[in-house]
PDB file of C-alpha atoms in Angstrom:
ATOM      1  CA  MET A   1      -9.803   1.552  31.586  1.00 40.00           C
ATOM      2  CA  THR A   2      -9.173  -1.994  33.160  1.00 45.00           C
ATOM      3  CA  TRP A   3     -10.935  -4.160  34.754  1.00 46.00           C
ATOM      4  CA  ASN A   4      -9.915  -3.598  38.441  1.00 44.00           C
ATOM      5  CA  GLU A   5     -10.200   0.213  37.465  1.00 51.00           C
ATOM      6  CA  ASN A   6     -13.817  -0.573  36.802  1.00 49.00           C
ATOM      7  CA  GLY A   7     -15.197  -2.621  38.994  1.00 54.00           C
ATOM      8  CA  GLY A   8     -14.775  -5.891  37.440  1.00 59.00           C
ATOM      9  CA  ARG A   9     -17.222  -4.812  34.702  1.00 64.00           C
ATOM     10  CA  LEU A  10     -15.364  -3.844  30.755  1.00 55.00           C
ATOM     11  CA  GLY A  11     -14.927  -1.159  29.876  1.00 63.00           C
ATOM     12  CA  GLU A  12     -17.456   1.426  27.223  1.00 64.00           C
ATOM     13  CA  GLU A  13     -14.988   0.083  24.805  1.00 59.00           C
ATOM     14  CA  PHE A  14     -15.818  -2.620  24.278  1.00 55.00           C
ATOM     15  CA  PHE A  15     -19.766  -2.212  23.568  1.00 51.00           C
ATOM     16  CA  ILE A  16     -19.034  -0.538  20.591  1.00 59.00           C
ATOM     17  CA  PRO A  17     -19.236  -1.299  17.419  1.00 59.00           C
ATOM     18  CA  GLY A  18     -15.986  -1.510  14.760  1.00 56.00           C
ATOM     19  CA  SER A  19     -13.151  -3.915  13.173  1.00 63.00           C
ATOM     20  CA  SER A  20     -13.328  -7.059  13.754  1.00 66.00           C
ATOM     21  CA  SER A  21      -9.092  -6.038  14.164  1.00 73.00           C
ATOM     22  CA  PHE A  22      -7.713  -6.824  17.387  1.00 65.00           C
ATOM     23  CA  THR A  23      -4.482  -4.484  16.364  1.00 69.00           C
ATOM     24  CA  GLU A  24      -7.124  -1.345  14.677  1.00 63.00           C
ATOM     25  CA  PHE A  25      -9.345  -2.611  18.718  1.00 59.00           C
ATOM     26  CA  LEU A  26      -5.852  -1.499  20.273  1.00 60.00           C
ATOM     27  CA  ALA A  27      -4.471   1.213  17.988  1.00 62.00           C
ATOM     28  CA  ALA A  28      -7.454   3.022  19.756  1.00 58.00           C
ATOM     29  CA  HIS A  29      -7.619   2.385  23.332  1.00 57.00           C
ATOM     30  CA  ARG A  30      -4.778   1.585  24.103  1.00 62.00           C
ATOM     31  CA  PRO A  31      -1.879   1.686  20.983  1.00 64.00           C
ATOM     32  CA  GLU A  32       1.201   1.813  24.620  1.00 58.00           C
ATOM     33  CA  LEU A  33       1.067  -1.862  24.521  1.00 59.00           C
ATOM     34  CA  LEU A  34       1.556  -2.540  20.463  1.00 64.00           C
ATOM     35  CA  SER A  35       4.738  -3.616  18.958  1.00 62.00           C
ATOM     36  CA  THR A  36       5.012  -1.119  16.259  1.00 57.00           C
ATOM     37  CA  ARG A  37       4.771   2.032  18.134  1.00 58.00           C
ATOM     38  CA  ARG A  38       8.297   3.420  17.275  1.00 57.00           C
ATOM     39  CA  VAL A  39      10.324   2.415  20.237  1.00 63.00           C
ATOM     40  CA  LEU A  40      13.199   4.684  19.910  1.00 64.00           C
ATOM     41  CA  PRO A  41      13.249   8.693  19.800  1.00 67.00           C
ATOM     42  CA  ASP A  42      12.962  10.608  16.348  1.00 68.00           C
ATOM     43  CA  GLY A  43      16.778  10.716  14.871  1.00 65.00           C
ATOM     44  CA  VAL A  44      17.888   7.399  16.906  1.00 66.00           C
ATOM     45  CA  VAL A  45      18.865   4.699  15.239  1.00 71.00           C
ATOM     46  CA  ALA A  46      19.723   1.095  16.284  1.00 71.00           C
ATOM     47  CA  ALA A  47      23.680   0.805  16.446  1.00 67.00           C
ATOM     48  CA  PRO A  48      24.119  -2.275  14.384  1.00 72.00           C
ATOM     49  CA  GLY A  49      25.378  -5.583  15.833  1.00 77.00           C
ATOM     50  CA  GLN A  50      23.679  -4.507  18.858  1.00 81.00           C
ATOM     51  CA  VAL A  51      19.692  -5.999  18.800  1.00 86.00           C
ATOM     52  CA  PRO A  52      19.504 -10.013  18.134  1.00 90.00           C
ATOM     53  CA  HIS A  53      18.473 -10.571  14.490  1.00 90.00           C
ATOM     54  CA  GLY A  54      17.301 -14.002  12.926  1.00 90.00           C
ATOM     55  CA  THR A  55      18.072 -15.112   9.108  1.00 89.00           C
ATOM     56  CA  THR A  56      17.341 -17.359   7.813  1.00 96.00           C
ATOM     57  CA  VAL A  57      14.204 -18.910   5.824  1.00 98.00           C
ATOM     58  CA  LEU A  58      12.629 -20.195   3.370  1.00 98.00           C
ATOM     59  CA  ALA A  59       9.913 -21.809   1.043  1.00 98.00           C
ATOM     60  CA  LEU A  60       8.601 -24.206  -0.757  1.00 98.00           C
ATOM     61  CA  THR A  61       5.131 -26.441  -1.911  1.00 98.00           C
ATOM     62  CA  PHE A  62       5.257 -30.279  -2.558  1.00 97.00           C
ATOM     63  CA  ARG A  63       2.408 -32.282  -3.983  1.00 95.00           C
ATOM     64  CA  ASP A  64       0.414 -31.768  -0.712  1.00 95.00           C
ATOM     65  CA  GLY A  65       1.222 -27.811  -0.298  1.00 97.00           C
ATOM     66  CA  VAL A  66       3.516 -25.924   1.177  1.00 98.00           C
ATOM     67  CA  LEU A  67       6.767 -26.410   3.510  1.00 98.00           C
ATOM     68  CA  LEU A  68       7.884 -24.093   5.734  1.00 98.00           C
ATOM     69  CA  ALA A  69      11.487 -23.834   7.042  1.00 98.00           C
ATOM     70  CA  GLY A  70      13.862 -22.230   9.072  1.00 97.00           C
ATOM     71  CA  ASP A  71      18.219 -22.244  10.180  1.00 97.00           C
ATOM     72  CA  ARG A  72      18.348 -21.144  14.600  1.00 97.00           C
ATOM     73  CA  ARG A  73      20.642 -19.137  14.795  1.00 96.00           C
ATOM     74  CA  ALA A  74      20.854 -15.137  15.677  1.00 96.00           C
ATOM     75  CA  THR A  75      23.166 -12.907  15.645  1.00 95.00           C
ATOM     76  CA  MET A  76      24.558  -9.571  17.574  1.00 93.00           C
ATOM     77  CA  GLY A  77      27.272  -8.434  14.415  1.00 90.00           C
ATOM     78  CA  ASN A  78      29.813 -11.577  14.851  1.00 89.00           C
ATOM     79  CA  LEU A  79      28.780 -12.587  17.657  1.00 93.00           C
ATOM     80  CA  ILE A  80      25.853 -15.840  18.039  1.00 94.00           C
ATOM     81  CA  ALA A  81      23.660 -14.925  20.231  1.00 94.00           C
ATOM     82  CA  GLN A  82      21.311 -18.053  20.141  1.00 95.00           C
ATOM     83  CA  ARG A  83      21.751 -20.934  18.724  1.00 96.00           C
ATOM     84  CA  ASP A  84      17.952 -22.096  19.263  1.00 96.00           C
ATOM     85  CA  LEU A  85      15.769 -19.340  18.047  1.00 96.00           C
ATOM     86  CA  GLU A  86      12.851 -20.831  16.978  1.00 96.00           C
ATOM     87  CA  LYS A  87      12.021 -18.968  13.317  1.00 96.00           C
ATOM     88  CA  VAL A  88       8.787 -20.542  12.355  1.00 97.00           C
ATOM     89  CA  HIS A  89       5.545 -20.526  13.813  1.00 98.00           C
ATOM     90  CA  PRO A  90       2.144 -21.184  13.397  1.00 98.00           C
ATOM     91  CA  ALA A  91      -0.338 -18.550  12.985  1.00 97.00           C
ATOM     92  CA  ASP A  92      -3.475 -20.679  12.706  1.00 96.00           C
ATOM     93  CA  ASP A  93      -4.477 -23.748  11.473  1.00 96.00           C
ATOM     94  CA  TYR A  94      -3.728 -23.680   7.894  1.00 97.00           C
ATOM     95  CA  SER A  95      -0.940 -21.097   8.005  1.00 98.00           C
ATOM     96  CA  ALA A  96       1.950 -20.322   9.631  1.00 98.00           C
ATOM     97  CA  VAL A  97       4.600 -17.968   9.773  1.00 98.00           C
ATOM     98  CA  ALA A  98       8.929 -17.315   9.523  1.00 97.00           C
ATOM     99  CA  PHE A  99      10.869 -14.951  10.142  1.00 95.00           C
ATOM    100  CA  ALA A 100      14.121 -12.788   9.310  1.00 95.00           C
ATOM    101  CA  GLY A 101      15.339  -9.089  10.871  1.00 93.00           C
ATOM    102  CA  THR A 102      14.821  -8.027  14.188  1.00 93.00           C
ATOM    103  CA  VAL A 103      14.204 -11.202  17.112  1.00 94.00           C
ATOM    104  CA  GLY A 104      12.049  -9.473  19.456  1.00 91.00           C
ATOM    105  CA  LEU A 105      10.373  -7.388  17.628  1.00 91.00           C
ATOM    106  CA  ALA A 106       9.327 -10.373  15.448  1.00 94.00           C
ATOM    107  CA  VAL A 107       7.965 -12.398  18.244  1.00 94.00           C
ATOM    108  CA  ASP A 108       5.924  -9.918  19.401  1.00 92.00           C
ATOM    109  CA  MET A 109       4.515  -9.406  15.867  1.00 93.00           C
ATOM    110  CA  VAL A 110       4.348 -13.490  14.920  1.00 95.00           C
ATOM    111  CA  LYS A 111       2.087 -13.292  18.008  1.00 94.00           C
ATOM    112  CA  LEU A 112      -0.036 -10.312  17.369  1.00 92.00           C
ATOM    113  CA  TYR A 113      -1.133 -11.955  14.287  1.00 94.00           C
ATOM    114  CA  GLN A 114      -2.253 -14.970  15.802  1.00 96.00           C
ATOM    115  CA  VAL A 115      -4.102 -13.317  17.259  1.00 93.00           C
ATOM    116  CA  GLU A 116      -5.077 -10.968  15.060  1.00 93.00           C
ATOM    117  CA  LEU A 117      -6.312 -14.322  13.121  1.00 95.00           C
ATOM    118  CA  THR A 118      -8.171 -15.497  16.481  1.00 94.00           C
ATOM    119  CA  HIS A 119      -9.868 -12.372  16.758  1.00 88.00           C
ATOM    120  CA  PHE A 120     -11.127 -12.091  13.783  1.00 91.00           C
ATOM    121  CA  GLU A 121     -12.270 -15.817  13.018  1.00 91.00           C
ATOM    122  CA  LYS A 122     -14.083 -15.207  17.246  1.00 88.00           C
ATOM    123  CA  ILE A 123     -16.151 -12.441  15.901  1.00 86.00           C
ATOM    124  CA  GLU A 124     -17.215 -12.802  12.617  1.00 88.00           C
ATOM    125  CA  GLY A 125     -17.414 -16.805  13.238  1.00 90.00           C
ATOM    126  CA  THR A 126     -15.095 -17.631   9.974  1.00 91.00           C
ATOM    127  CA  ALA A 127     -11.797 -17.948   9.571  1.00 91.00           C
ATOM    128  CA  MET A 128      -9.648 -15.503   7.046  1.00 93.00           C
ATOM    129  CA  THR A 129      -9.167 -16.111   3.528  1.00 95.00           C
ATOM    130  CA  LEU A 130      -5.274 -17.051   2.738  1.00 97.00           C
ATOM    131  CA  ASN A 131      -5.437 -13.650   0.714  1.00 96.00           C
ATOM    132  CA  ALA A 132      -6.939 -11.752   3.561  1.00 96.00           C
ATOM    133  CA  LYS A 133      -4.258 -13.267   6.384  1.00 97.00           C
ATOM    134  CA  ALA A 134      -1.650 -11.936   3.679  1.00 97.00           C
ATOM    135  CA  ARG A 135      -3.184  -8.360   3.347  1.00 96.00           C
ATOM    136  CA  ARG A 136      -3.625  -8.456   7.315  1.00 94.00           C
ATOM    137  CA  LEU A 137       0.238  -8.784   8.093  1.00 96.00           C
ATOM    138  CA  ALA A 138       1.073  -6.469   5.174  1.00 96.00           C
ATOM    139  CA  GLY A 139      -0.561  -3.689   6.848  1.00 92.00           C
ATOM    140  CA  MET A 140       0.474  -5.019  10.225  1.00 90.00           C
ATOM    141  CA  ILE A 141       4.438  -4.655   8.793  1.00 93.00           C
ATOM    142  CA  ARG A 142       3.689  -1.734   7.793  1.00 91.00           C
ATOM    143  CA  GLN A 143       2.469  -0.241  10.907  1.00 86.00           C
ATOM    144  CA  ASN A 144       6.138  -1.377  12.095  1.00 86.00           C
ATOM    145  CA  LEU A 145       7.744   1.185   9.470  1.00 85.00           C
ATOM    146  CA  GLY A 146       9.051   3.856  11.210  1.00 83.00           C
ATOM    147  CA  GLN A 147      10.918   1.342  13.567  1.00 84.00           C
ATOM    148  CA  ALA A 148      12.259  -0.414  10.140  1.00 84.00           C
ATOM    149  CA  MET A 149      13.831   3.047   8.783  1.00 83.00           C
ATOM    150  CA  GLN A 150      15.640   3.245  11.994  1.00 84.00           C
ATOM    151  CA  GLY A 151      17.411   0.155  11.921  1.00 84.00           C
ATOM    152  CA  LEU A 152      14.502  -2.508  14.105  1.00 87.00           C
ATOM    153  CA  ALA A 153      13.761  -4.230  10.796  1.00 90.00           C
ATOM    154  CA  VAL A 154      11.263  -7.254  10.634  1.00 92.00           C
ATOM    155  CA  VAL A 155      10.641  -9.433   7.136  1.00 92.00           C
ATOM    156  CA  PRO A 156       7.695 -12.014   7.209  1.00 95.00           C
ATOM    157  CA  LEU A 157       7.538 -15.145   5.255  1.00 98.00           C
ATOM    158  CA  LEU A 158       3.589 -16.229   5.339  1.00 98.00           C
ATOM    159  CA  THR A 159       2.705 -19.988   3.776  1.00 98.00           C
ATOM    160  CA  GLY A 160      -1.169 -21.050   3.837  1.00 98.00           C
ATOM    161  CA  TYR A 161      -2.837 -24.534   2.322  1.00 98.00           C
ATOM    162  CA  ASP A 162      -6.378 -22.587   0.343  1.00 96.00           C
ATOM    163  CA  PRO A 163      -9.088 -25.340  -0.471  1.00 93.00           C
ATOM    164  CA  LEU A 164     -10.419 -22.414  -3.119  1.00 89.00           C
ATOM    165  CA  ALA A 165      -7.341 -22.725  -5.341  1.00 92.00           C
ATOM    166  CA  PRO A 166      -7.233 -24.982  -8.354  1.00 91.00           C
ATOM    167  CA  GLU A 167      -5.656 -29.104  -7.578  1.00 89.00           C
ATOM    168  CA  GLY A 168      -1.887 -28.971  -6.957  1.00 86.00           C
ATOM    169  CA  GLU A 169      -1.942 -24.954  -6.454  1.00 92.00           C
ATOM    170  CA  ARG A 170      -3.106 -24.801  -2.861  1.00 96.00           C
ATOM    171  CA  GLY A 171       0.344 -24.333  -1.292  1.00 97.00           C
ATOM    172  CA  ARG A 172       0.755 -20.533  -1.624  1.00 98.00           C
ATOM    173  CA  ILE A 173       3.794 -18.356  -0.667  1.00 98.00           C
ATOM    174  CA  PHE A 174       4.165 -14.632   0.432  1.00 98.00           C
ATOM    175  CA  SER A 175       6.445 -12.650   0.953  1.00 98.00           C
ATOM    176  CA  PHE A 176       6.425  -8.528   1.617  1.00 97.00           C
ATOM    177  CA  ASP A 177       9.095  -5.438   2.147  1.00 95.00           C
ATOM    178  CA  LEU A 178       9.760  -3.060   5.029  1.00 91.00           C
ATOM    179  CA  ALA A 179       7.057  -0.683   3.794  1.00 92.00           C
ATOM    180  CA  GLY A 180       3.877  -3.861   3.652  1.00 93.00           C
ATOM    181  CA  GLY A 181       4.645  -4.696   0.362  1.00 96.00           C
ATOM    182  CA  LEU A 182       3.185  -7.703  -0.429  1.00 97.00           C
ATOM    183  CA  TYR A 183       4.156 -10.387  -2.771  1.00 97.00           C
ATOM    184  CA  GLU A 184       3.276 -14.092  -3.973  1.00 98.00           C
ATOM    185  CA  LYS A 185       6.140 -15.851  -4.795  1.00 97.00           C
ATOM    186  CA  THR A 186       5.657 -19.269  -6.935  1.00 95.00           C
ATOM    187  CA  ASP A 187       6.914 -21.973  -5.957  1.00 97.00           C
ATOM    188  CA  PHE A 188       9.589 -21.333  -3.320  1.00 98.00           C
ATOM    189  CA  HIS A 189      10.838 -18.585  -1.696  1.00 98.00           C
ATOM    190  CA  ALA A 190      13.653 -17.235   0.680  1.00 98.00           C
ATOM    191  CA  GLU A 191      14.067 -14.016   3.159  1.00 97.00           C
ATOM    192  CA  GLY A 192      17.120 -13.199   5.499  1.00 95.00           C
ATOM    193  CA  SER A 193      20.896 -12.504   5.322  1.00 94.00           C
ATOM    194  CA  GLY A 194      21.671 -16.431   3.597  1.00 96.00           C
ATOM    195  CA  SER A 195      18.530 -15.814   1.161  1.00 97.00           C
ATOM    196  CA  PRO A 196      20.694 -15.669  -2.164  1.00 97.00           C
ATOM    197  CA  TYR A 197      22.400 -18.379  -2.003  1.00 97.00           C
ATOM    198  CA  ALA A 198      19.603 -20.654  -0.559  1.00 97.00           C
ATOM    199  CA  ARG A 199      16.793 -19.292  -3.426  1.00 97.00           C
ATOM    200  CA  GLY A 200      19.931 -20.606  -5.246  1.00 96.00           C
ATOM    201  CA  ALA A 201      19.622 -24.183  -4.658  1.00 96.00           C
ATOM    202  CA  LEU A 202      16.507 -24.073  -4.440  1.00 97.00           C
ATOM    203  CA  LYS A 203      16.591 -23.651  -8.374  1.00 96.00           C
ATOM    204  CA  LYS A 204      17.978 -26.601  -8.748  1.00 94.00           C
ATOM    205  CA  LEU A 205      16.793 -28.498  -6.796  1.00 96.00           C
ATOM    206  CA  PHE A 206      12.870 -27.723  -6.771  1.00 97.00           C
ATOM    207  CA  HIS A 207      10.158 -29.566  -9.538  1.00 95.00           C
ATOM    208  CA  ARG A 208       6.318 -30.285  -9.281  1.00 93.00           C
ATOM    209  CA  GLY A 209       5.047 -32.589  -7.315  1.00 93.00           C
ATOM    210  CA  MET A 210       7.884 -33.280  -5.157  1.00 96.00           C
ATOM    211  CA  ASP A 211       6.725 -35.107  -2.039  1.00 96.00           C
ATOM    212  CA  ARG A 212       7.301 -34.067   1.505  1.00 97.00           C
ATOM    213  CA  ARG A 213      10.327 -35.419   2.525  1.00 97.00           C
ATOM    214  CA  GLU A 214      11.894 -34.845  -1.118  1.00 97.00           C
ATOM    215  CA  ALA A 215      10.281 -30.499   0.064  1.00 97.00           C
ATOM    216  CA  ALA A 216      11.506 -31.186   3.144  1.00 98.00           C
ATOM    217  CA  LEU A 217      15.072 -32.319   1.976  1.00 97.00           C
ATOM    218  CA  ALA A 218      15.760 -29.932  -0.302  1.00 97.00           C
ATOM    219  CA  ALA A 219      14.690 -26.880   2.495  1.00 98.00           C
ATOM    220  CA  LEU A 220      18.143 -28.398   4.712  1.00 98.00           C
ATOM    221  CA  GLN A 221      20.026 -28.771   1.144  1.00 97.00           C
ATOM    222  CA  ALA A 222      18.780 -25.579   0.629  1.00 97.00           C
ATOM    223  CA  LEU A 223      20.196 -24.637   4.010  1.00 97.00           C
ATOM    224  CA  TRP A 224      23.531 -25.223   4.486  1.00 97.00           C
ATOM    225  CA  ASP A 225      23.706 -23.701   1.431  1.00 97.00           C
ATOM    226  CA  ALA A 226      23.245 -20.912   2.874  1.00 97.00           C
ATOM    227  CA  ALA A 227      25.267 -21.446   6.579  1.00 96.00           C
ATOM    228  CA  ASP A 228      27.733 -22.723   3.863  1.00 95.00           C
ATOM    229  CA  ASP A 229      27.861 -18.793   2.583  1.00 95.00           C
ATOM    230  CA  ASP A 230      26.890 -16.792   5.417  1.00 96.00           C
ATOM    231  CA  SER A 231      28.138 -16.204   8.348  1.00 93.00           C
ATOM    232  CA  ALA A 232      24.861 -15.484  10.107  1.00 94.00           C
ATOM    233  CA  THR A 233      23.147 -18.424   8.879  1.00 96.00           C
ATOM    234  CA  GLY A 234      23.055 -21.414  11.133  1.00 95.00           C
ATOM    235  CA  GLY A 235      23.427 -25.286   9.838  1.00 93.00           C
ATOM    236  CA  PRO A 236      22.695 -28.701  12.366  1.00 95.00           C
ATOM    237  CA  ASP A 237      24.595 -28.721  14.658  1.00 95.00           C
ATOM    238  CA  ILE A 238      24.968 -32.464  15.532  1.00 93.00           C
ATOM    239  CA  ASN A 239      27.190 -32.127  18.228  1.00 93.00           C
ATOM    240  CA  ARG A 240      24.247 -29.893  20.188  1.00 95.00           C
ATOM    241  CA  ARG A 241      21.270 -31.455  18.022  1.00 95.00           C
ATOM    242  CA  ILE A 242      20.333 -28.552  17.215  1.00 97.00           C
ATOM    243  CA  PHE A 243      18.732 -28.794  13.633  1.00 97.00           C
ATOM    244  CA  PRO A 244      16.383 -26.486  11.531  1.00 97.00           C
ATOM    245  CA  ILE A 245      12.316 -26.221  12.137  1.00 97.00           C
ATOM    246  CA  VAL A 246      10.605 -27.559   9.442  1.00 98.00           C
ATOM    247  CA  SER A 247       6.940 -27.827   9.238  1.00 98.00           C
ATOM    248  CA  VAL A 248       4.355 -28.575   6.132  1.00 98.00           C
ATOM    249  CA  ILE A 249       0.604 -27.170   5.940  1.00 98.00           C
ATOM    250  CA  THR A 250      -1.717 -29.582   3.664  1.00 97.00           C
ATOM    251  CA  GLU A 251      -5.582 -30.637   4.224  1.00 96.00           C
ATOM    252  CA  ASP A 252      -4.805 -32.021   7.366  1.00 97.00           C
ATOM    253  CA  GLY A 253      -3.604 -28.235   8.753  1.00 97.00           C
ATOM    254  CA  PHE A 254      -0.238 -27.113   9.925  1.00 98.00           C
ATOM    255  CA  GLU A 255       2.016 -29.592  11.262  1.00 98.00           C
ATOM    256  CA  ARG A 256       5.730 -29.100  12.826  1.00 98.00           C
ATOM    257  CA  LEU A 257       7.792 -32.282  11.407  1.00 98.00           C
ATOM    258  CA  THR A 258       9.161 -33.719  14.659  1.00 97.00           C
ATOM    259  CA  GLU A 259      12.356 -34.236  16.037  1.00 95.00           C
ATOM    260  CA  PRO A 260      13.725 -37.458  15.202  1.00 96.00           C
ATOM    261  CA  GLU A 261      12.244 -37.031  11.828  1.00 97.00           C
ATOM    262  CA  THR A 262      14.075 -33.586  11.631  1.00 97.00           C
ATOM    263  CA  GLU A 263      17.241 -35.407  12.878  1.00 97.00           C
ATOM    264  CA  GLU A 264      16.923 -38.178  10.761  1.00 97.00           C
ATOM    265  CA  LEU A 265      17.025 -36.180   7.441  1.00 97.00           C
ATOM    266  CA  SER A 266      19.582 -33.708   8.905  1.00 97.00           C
ATOM    267  CA  ARG A 267      22.079 -36.426   9.630  1.00 96.00           C
ATOM    268  CA  GLU A 268      21.121 -37.825   6.001  1.00 96.00           C
ATOM    269  CA  MET A 269      21.543 -35.104   3.971  1.00 95.00           C
ATOM    270  CA  VAL A 270      25.006 -34.597   5.946  1.00 94.00           C
ATOM    271  CA  GLU A 271      26.715 -37.795   5.038  1.00 93.00           C
ATOM    272  CA  GLN A 272      25.070 -36.842   1.682  1.00 91.00           C
ATOM    273  CA  ARG A 273      27.753 -33.802   1.619  1.00 93.00           C
ATOM    274  CA  ARG A 274      30.877 -35.901   3.389  1.00 91.00           C
ATOM    275  CA  GLY A 275      30.725 -37.273  -0.675  1.00 89.00           C
ATOM    276  CA  ARG A 276      29.392 -34.196  -2.302  1.00 89.00           C
ATOM    277  CA  PRO A 277      30.071 -30.747  -0.876  1.00 88.00           C
ATOM    278  CA  ASP A 278      28.488 -28.306  -2.921  1.00 87.00           C
ATOM    279  CA  GLY A 279      25.648 -30.391  -2.879  1.00 86.00           C
ATOM    280  CA  PRO A 280      23.189 -32.443  -4.920  1.00 87.00           C
ATOM    281  CA  ASN A 281      23.526 -31.915  -8.830  1.00 82.00           C
ATOM    282  CA  ALA A 282      19.566 -30.049 -10.621  1.00 78.00           C
ATOM    283  CA  THR A 283      17.004 -32.956 -10.789  1.00 69.00           C
ATOM    284  CA  ALA A 284      16.631 -33.955 -14.541  1.00 59.00           C
TER     285      ALA A 284
END
C-alpha cells in the first residue's frame, strides 16, 4: 500500500510490532524492492564479461584504527567499463564497507546496508555493535546467494572502529564468502581479482604500530602490486588525476583522505617505484 493509495496515511504494516531490521520489513511487505531478490530466471547464468565488475579492495589496521582502500577500475571482460568507480563507502560513523564483484548489485547492497544501520539506530535508540553490523551484512550477502550462483556475486569487505575492544585492537576487519560466511581477519586482508598480489605486498609491508601515513603508503603499494599483475585492477592514473580511494576509521569516526592528500601519497609512491620497480623491501 503506497502513501497515495491510502489517502496520505501510512499503511497498517507500519504499525505492526516486529524486527528493527529494514530488510526484514521490506522482505515481508515489499519484497520486489529488495535488490537481493533473484533477477534472472532459474537456469539462466549471466554471460561472462557482460556485467561490470569491480576489483581490488583491501584493509589494514594501524596505530589509531583501521584503513580501507580500493582501486577505481571496473571491467567487463577485457574492457574497462569505468575508470573512477568508488568502491569504498562509509556504512555509518564508525564503520565502512568496500566491495568487489558485480558493480550494480554491490552499489545497491551498500546503500541498503547504510539504510539498515540507520533504521536500526532510529528504532532501537542506539547503534549496533560492530559484531552485530558484521552479522547483519553477512545475512544480506546470504540473501544474494541465488544471484551469486548465477554469476552475479558481491564480495564486501567490512571495517570498523570498536571502542569495546582492547586498546590497540580497536580497528577490526571482516571478510565474507558468497554464502554469507563471516570471518574476522587479523592485521590486513584484501578481496577481488588482484587480492593475492595485494595480500602478498601487505605481508612484507605491514607491521604493528604504523601511523596513518605509513598505512596509507602501504595500501597504495599493495594496490600498485595488484595492478602490476592483474589487468582488472587499476593503478594511479596520473594524467587523468584518478587515484585510489583511501579511508580511515578512528575514535573520531570515518574519514576519507582528501584528493590532494591521496594524490601526494600516490605521486610519492610512484616516484619510489622508479628506483625500485618491484617495491620496497620488507620492514625489519
